[in-house]
PDB file of C-alpha atoms in Angstrom:
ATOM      1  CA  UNK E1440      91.172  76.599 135.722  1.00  0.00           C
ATOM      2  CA  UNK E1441      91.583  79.461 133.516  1.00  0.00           C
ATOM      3  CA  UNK E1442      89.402  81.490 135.030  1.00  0.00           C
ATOM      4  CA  UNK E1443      90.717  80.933 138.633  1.00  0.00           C
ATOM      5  CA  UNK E1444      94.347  81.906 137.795  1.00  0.00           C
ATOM      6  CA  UNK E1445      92.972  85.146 135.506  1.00  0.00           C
ATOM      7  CA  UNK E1446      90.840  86.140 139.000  1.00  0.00           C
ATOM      8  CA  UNK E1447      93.993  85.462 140.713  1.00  0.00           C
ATOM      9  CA  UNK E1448      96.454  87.749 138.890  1.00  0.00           C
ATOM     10  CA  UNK E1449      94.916  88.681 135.317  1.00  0.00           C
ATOM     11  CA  UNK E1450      98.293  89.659 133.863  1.00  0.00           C
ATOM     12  CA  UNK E1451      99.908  86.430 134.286  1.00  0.00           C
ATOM     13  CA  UNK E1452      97.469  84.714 131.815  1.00  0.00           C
ATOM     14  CA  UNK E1453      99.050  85.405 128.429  1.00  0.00           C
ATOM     15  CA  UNK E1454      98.880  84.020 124.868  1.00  0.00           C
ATOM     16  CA  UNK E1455     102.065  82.338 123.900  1.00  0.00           C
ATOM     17  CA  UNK E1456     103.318  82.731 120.462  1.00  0.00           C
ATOM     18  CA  UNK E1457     103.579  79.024 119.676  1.00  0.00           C
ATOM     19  CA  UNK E1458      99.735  78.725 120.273  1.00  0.00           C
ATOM     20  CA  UNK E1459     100.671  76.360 123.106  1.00  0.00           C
ATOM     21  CA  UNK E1460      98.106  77.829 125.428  1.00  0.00           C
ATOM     22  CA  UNK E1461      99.249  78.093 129.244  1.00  0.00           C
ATOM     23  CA  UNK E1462      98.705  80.115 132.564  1.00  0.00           C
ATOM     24  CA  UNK E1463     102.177  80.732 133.584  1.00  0.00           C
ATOM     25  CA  UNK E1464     101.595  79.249 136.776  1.00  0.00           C
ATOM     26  CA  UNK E1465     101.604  76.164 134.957  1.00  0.00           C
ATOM     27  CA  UNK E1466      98.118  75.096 134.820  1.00  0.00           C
ATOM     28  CA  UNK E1467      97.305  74.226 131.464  1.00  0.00           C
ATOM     29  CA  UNK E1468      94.738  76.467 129.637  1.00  0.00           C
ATOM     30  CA  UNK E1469      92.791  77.405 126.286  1.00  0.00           C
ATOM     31  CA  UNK E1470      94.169  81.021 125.388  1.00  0.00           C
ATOM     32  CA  UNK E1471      92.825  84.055 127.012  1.00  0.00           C
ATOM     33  CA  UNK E1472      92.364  87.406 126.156  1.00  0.00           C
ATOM     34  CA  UNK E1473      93.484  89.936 128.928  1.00  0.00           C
ATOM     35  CA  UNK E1474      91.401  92.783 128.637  1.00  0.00           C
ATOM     36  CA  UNK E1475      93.382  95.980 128.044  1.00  0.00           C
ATOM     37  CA  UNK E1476      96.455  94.468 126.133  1.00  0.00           C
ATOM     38  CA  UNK E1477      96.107  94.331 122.687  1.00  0.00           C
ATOM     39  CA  UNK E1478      97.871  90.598 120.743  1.00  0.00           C
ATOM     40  CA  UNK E1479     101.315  89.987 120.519  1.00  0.00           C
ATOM     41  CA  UNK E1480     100.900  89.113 117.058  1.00  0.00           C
ATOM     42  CA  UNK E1481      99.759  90.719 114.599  1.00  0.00           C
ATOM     43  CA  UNK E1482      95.657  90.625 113.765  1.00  0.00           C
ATOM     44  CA  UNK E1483      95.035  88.618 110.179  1.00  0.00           C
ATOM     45  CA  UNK E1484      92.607  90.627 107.981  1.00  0.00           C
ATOM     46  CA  UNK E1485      90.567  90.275 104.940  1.00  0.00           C
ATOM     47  CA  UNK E1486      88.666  92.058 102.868  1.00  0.00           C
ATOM     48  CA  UNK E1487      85.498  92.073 104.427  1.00  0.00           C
ATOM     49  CA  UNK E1488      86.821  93.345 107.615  1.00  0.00           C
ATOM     50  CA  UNK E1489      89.747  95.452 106.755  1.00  0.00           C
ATOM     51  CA  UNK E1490      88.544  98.954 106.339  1.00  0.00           C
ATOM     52  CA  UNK E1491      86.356  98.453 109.515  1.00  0.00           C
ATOM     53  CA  UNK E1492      88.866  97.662 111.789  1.00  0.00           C
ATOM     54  CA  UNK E1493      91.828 100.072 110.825  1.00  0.00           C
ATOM     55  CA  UNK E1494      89.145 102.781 111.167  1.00  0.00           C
ATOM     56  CA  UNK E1495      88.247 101.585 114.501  1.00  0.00           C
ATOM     57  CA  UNK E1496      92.016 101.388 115.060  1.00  0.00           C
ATOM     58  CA  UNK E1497      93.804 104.393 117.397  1.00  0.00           C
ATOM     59  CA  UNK E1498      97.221 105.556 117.411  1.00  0.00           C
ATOM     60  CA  UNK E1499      99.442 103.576 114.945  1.00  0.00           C
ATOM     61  CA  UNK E1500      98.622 100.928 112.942  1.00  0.00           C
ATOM     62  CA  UNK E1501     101.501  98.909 110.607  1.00  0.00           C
ATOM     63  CA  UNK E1502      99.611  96.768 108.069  1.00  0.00           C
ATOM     64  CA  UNK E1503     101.725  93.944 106.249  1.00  0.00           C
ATOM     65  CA  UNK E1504     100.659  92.292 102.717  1.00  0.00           C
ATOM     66  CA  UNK E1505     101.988  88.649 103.162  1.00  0.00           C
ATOM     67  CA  UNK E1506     102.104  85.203 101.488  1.00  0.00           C
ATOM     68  CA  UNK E1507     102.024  81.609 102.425  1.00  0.00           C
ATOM     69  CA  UNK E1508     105.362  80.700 101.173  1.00  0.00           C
ATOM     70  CA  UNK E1509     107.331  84.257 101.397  1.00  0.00           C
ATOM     71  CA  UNK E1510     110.389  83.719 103.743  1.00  0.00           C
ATOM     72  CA  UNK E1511     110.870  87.336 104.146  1.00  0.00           C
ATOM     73  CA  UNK E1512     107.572  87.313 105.482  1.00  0.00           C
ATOM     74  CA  UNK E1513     108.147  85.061 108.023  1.00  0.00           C
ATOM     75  CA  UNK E1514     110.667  86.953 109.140  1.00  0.00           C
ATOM     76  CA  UNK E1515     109.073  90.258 109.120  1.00  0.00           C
ATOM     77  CA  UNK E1516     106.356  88.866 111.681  1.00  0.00           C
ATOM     78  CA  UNK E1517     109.213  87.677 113.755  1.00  0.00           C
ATOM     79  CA  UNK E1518     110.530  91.311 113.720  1.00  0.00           C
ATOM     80  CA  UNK E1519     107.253  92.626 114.162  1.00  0.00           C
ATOM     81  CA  UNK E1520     106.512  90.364 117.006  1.00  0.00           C
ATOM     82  CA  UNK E1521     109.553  91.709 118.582  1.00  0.00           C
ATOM     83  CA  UNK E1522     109.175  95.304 118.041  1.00  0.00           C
ATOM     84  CA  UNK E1523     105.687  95.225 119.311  1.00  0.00           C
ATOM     85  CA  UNK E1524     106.964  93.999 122.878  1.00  0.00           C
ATOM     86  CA  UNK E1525     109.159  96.964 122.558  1.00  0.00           C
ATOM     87  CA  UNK E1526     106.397  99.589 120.781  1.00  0.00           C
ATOM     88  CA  UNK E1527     102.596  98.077 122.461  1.00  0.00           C
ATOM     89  CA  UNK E1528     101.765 101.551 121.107  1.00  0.00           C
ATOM     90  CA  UNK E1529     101.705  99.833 118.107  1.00  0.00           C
ATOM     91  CA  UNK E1530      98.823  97.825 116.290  1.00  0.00           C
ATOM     92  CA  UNK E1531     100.063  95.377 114.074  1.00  0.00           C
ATOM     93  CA  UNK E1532      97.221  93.600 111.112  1.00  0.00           C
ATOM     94  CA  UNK E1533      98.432  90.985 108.302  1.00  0.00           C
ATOM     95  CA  UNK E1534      96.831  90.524 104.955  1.00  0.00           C
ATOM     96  CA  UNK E1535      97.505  87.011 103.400  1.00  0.00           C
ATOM     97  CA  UNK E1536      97.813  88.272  99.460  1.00  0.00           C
ATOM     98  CA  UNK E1537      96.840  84.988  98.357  1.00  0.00           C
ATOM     99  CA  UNK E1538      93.830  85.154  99.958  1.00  0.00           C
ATOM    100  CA  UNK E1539      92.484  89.041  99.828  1.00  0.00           C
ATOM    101  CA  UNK E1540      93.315  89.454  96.619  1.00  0.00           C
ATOM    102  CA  UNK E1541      90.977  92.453  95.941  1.00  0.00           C
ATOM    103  CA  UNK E1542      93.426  94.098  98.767  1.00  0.00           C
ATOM    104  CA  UNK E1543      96.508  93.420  96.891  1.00  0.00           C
ATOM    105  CA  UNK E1544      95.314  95.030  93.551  1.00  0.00           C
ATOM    106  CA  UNK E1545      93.722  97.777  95.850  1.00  0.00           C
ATOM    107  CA  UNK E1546      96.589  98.753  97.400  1.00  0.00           C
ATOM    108  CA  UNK E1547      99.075  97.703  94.538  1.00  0.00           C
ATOM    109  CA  UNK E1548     101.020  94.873  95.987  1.00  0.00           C
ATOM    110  CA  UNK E1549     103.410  93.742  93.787  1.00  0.00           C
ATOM    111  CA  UNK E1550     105.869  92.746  96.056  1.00  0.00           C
ATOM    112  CA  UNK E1551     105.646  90.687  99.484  1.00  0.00           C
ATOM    113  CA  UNK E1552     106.152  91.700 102.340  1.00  0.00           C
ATOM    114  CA  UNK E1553     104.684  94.969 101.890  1.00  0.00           C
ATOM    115  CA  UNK E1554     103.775  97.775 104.866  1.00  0.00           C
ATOM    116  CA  UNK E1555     101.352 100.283 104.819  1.00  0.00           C
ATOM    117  CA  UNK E1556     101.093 103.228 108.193  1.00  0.00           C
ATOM    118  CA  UNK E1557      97.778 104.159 109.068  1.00  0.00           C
ATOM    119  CA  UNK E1558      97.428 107.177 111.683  1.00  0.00           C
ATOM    120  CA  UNK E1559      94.706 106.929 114.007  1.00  0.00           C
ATOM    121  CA  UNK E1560      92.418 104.919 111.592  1.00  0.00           C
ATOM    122  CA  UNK E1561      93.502 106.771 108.626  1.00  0.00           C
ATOM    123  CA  UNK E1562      96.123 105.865 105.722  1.00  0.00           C
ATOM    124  CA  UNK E1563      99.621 107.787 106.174  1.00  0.00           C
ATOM    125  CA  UNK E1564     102.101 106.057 103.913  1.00  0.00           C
ATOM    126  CA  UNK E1565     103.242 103.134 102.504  1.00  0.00           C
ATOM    127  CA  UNK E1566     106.224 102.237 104.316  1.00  0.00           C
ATOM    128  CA  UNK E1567     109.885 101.175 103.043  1.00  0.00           C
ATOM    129  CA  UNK E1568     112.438 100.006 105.378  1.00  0.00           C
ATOM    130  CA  UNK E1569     115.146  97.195 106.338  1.00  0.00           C
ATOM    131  CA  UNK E1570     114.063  94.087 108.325  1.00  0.00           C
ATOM    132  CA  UNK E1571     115.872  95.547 111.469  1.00  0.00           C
ATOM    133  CA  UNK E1572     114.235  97.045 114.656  1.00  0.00           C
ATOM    134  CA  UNK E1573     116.127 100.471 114.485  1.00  0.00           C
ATOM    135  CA  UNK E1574     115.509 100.520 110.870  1.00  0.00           C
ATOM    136  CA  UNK E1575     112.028 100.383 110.929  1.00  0.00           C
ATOM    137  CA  UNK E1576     111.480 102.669 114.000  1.00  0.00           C
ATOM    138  CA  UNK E1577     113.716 105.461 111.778  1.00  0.00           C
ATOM    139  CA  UNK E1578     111.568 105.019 108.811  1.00  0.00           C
ATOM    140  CA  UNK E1579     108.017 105.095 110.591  1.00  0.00           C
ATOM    141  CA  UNK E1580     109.711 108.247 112.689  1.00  0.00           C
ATOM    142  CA  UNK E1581     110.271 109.632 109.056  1.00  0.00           C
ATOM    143  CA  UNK E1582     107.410 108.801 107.569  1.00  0.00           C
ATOM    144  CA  UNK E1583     105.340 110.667 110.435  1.00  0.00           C
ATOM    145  CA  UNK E1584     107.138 113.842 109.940  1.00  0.00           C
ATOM    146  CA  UNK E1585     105.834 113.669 106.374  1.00  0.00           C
ATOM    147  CA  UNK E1586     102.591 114.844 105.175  1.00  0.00           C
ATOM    148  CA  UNK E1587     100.048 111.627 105.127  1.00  0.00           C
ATOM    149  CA  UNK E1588      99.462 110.428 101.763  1.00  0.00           C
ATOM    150  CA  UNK E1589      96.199 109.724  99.613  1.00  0.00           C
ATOM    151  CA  UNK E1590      94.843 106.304 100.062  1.00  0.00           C
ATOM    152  CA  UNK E1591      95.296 103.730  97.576  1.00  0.00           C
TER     153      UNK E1591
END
């Protein structure tokens, strides 16, 4: 079971990005949630919940605006995905703009995907960079060394 092979060695129990849950010992499982390790993906968000949990949130926090049918999207949460493995530092939240609409006029969205850098719960900046790993770790470097901005 689950629980056996988490007793057994808790970091080999993971979440796999395909939602096909498995231990990686092979025994077949529901997902589990390793305490300590934050998900590889990034954490969806609404309204109702948004301002609670980024304030709750330490360290860095990247928050992306998406949509259902955005292909740029889809590839920033690949990118994301993969620069998270790299950065766990990092906490990564996802608004769907068709849904949380009241966040999209909030915080201006006119244009999808769109990033926002909070700073230990707090808003920094919105962020503007190229859908490439060393891009994006130059322009939240950059936008850290700035002053943080007011909040939408």
């Amino acid at each position: 079971s689950v629980r056996k092979c988490a007793e057994r060695d808790p970091v080999r129990v993971e979440v796999v990005l395909e939602r096909v849950p498995l231990c990686l010992d092979g025994v077949l499982a529901v997902p589990v949630w390793v305490p300590g390790r934050r998900a590889p993906v990034p954490t969806p968000l609404d309204e109702f919940g948004f301002h609670h949990a980024l304030a709750g949130t330490h360290g860095l926090a990247l928050v992306m605006f998406t949509g259902a049918g955005c292909s740029s999207c889809r590839a920033w949460k690949r990118l994301l995905a993969a620069y998270r493995a790299q950065h766990p530092e990092l906490a990564l939240f996802e608004v769907d703009a068709g849904h949380a609409q009241a966040l999209a006029r909030e915080f201006s969205v006119f244009h999808l995907p769109a990033l926002f850098l909070y700073r230990d719960g707090h808003f920094h900046c919105a962020l503007q960079a190229e859908a490439h790993p060393d891009k994006l770790r130059a322009a939240i470097e950059a936008a850290l060394a700035t002053a943080s901005q007011e909040a939408p």
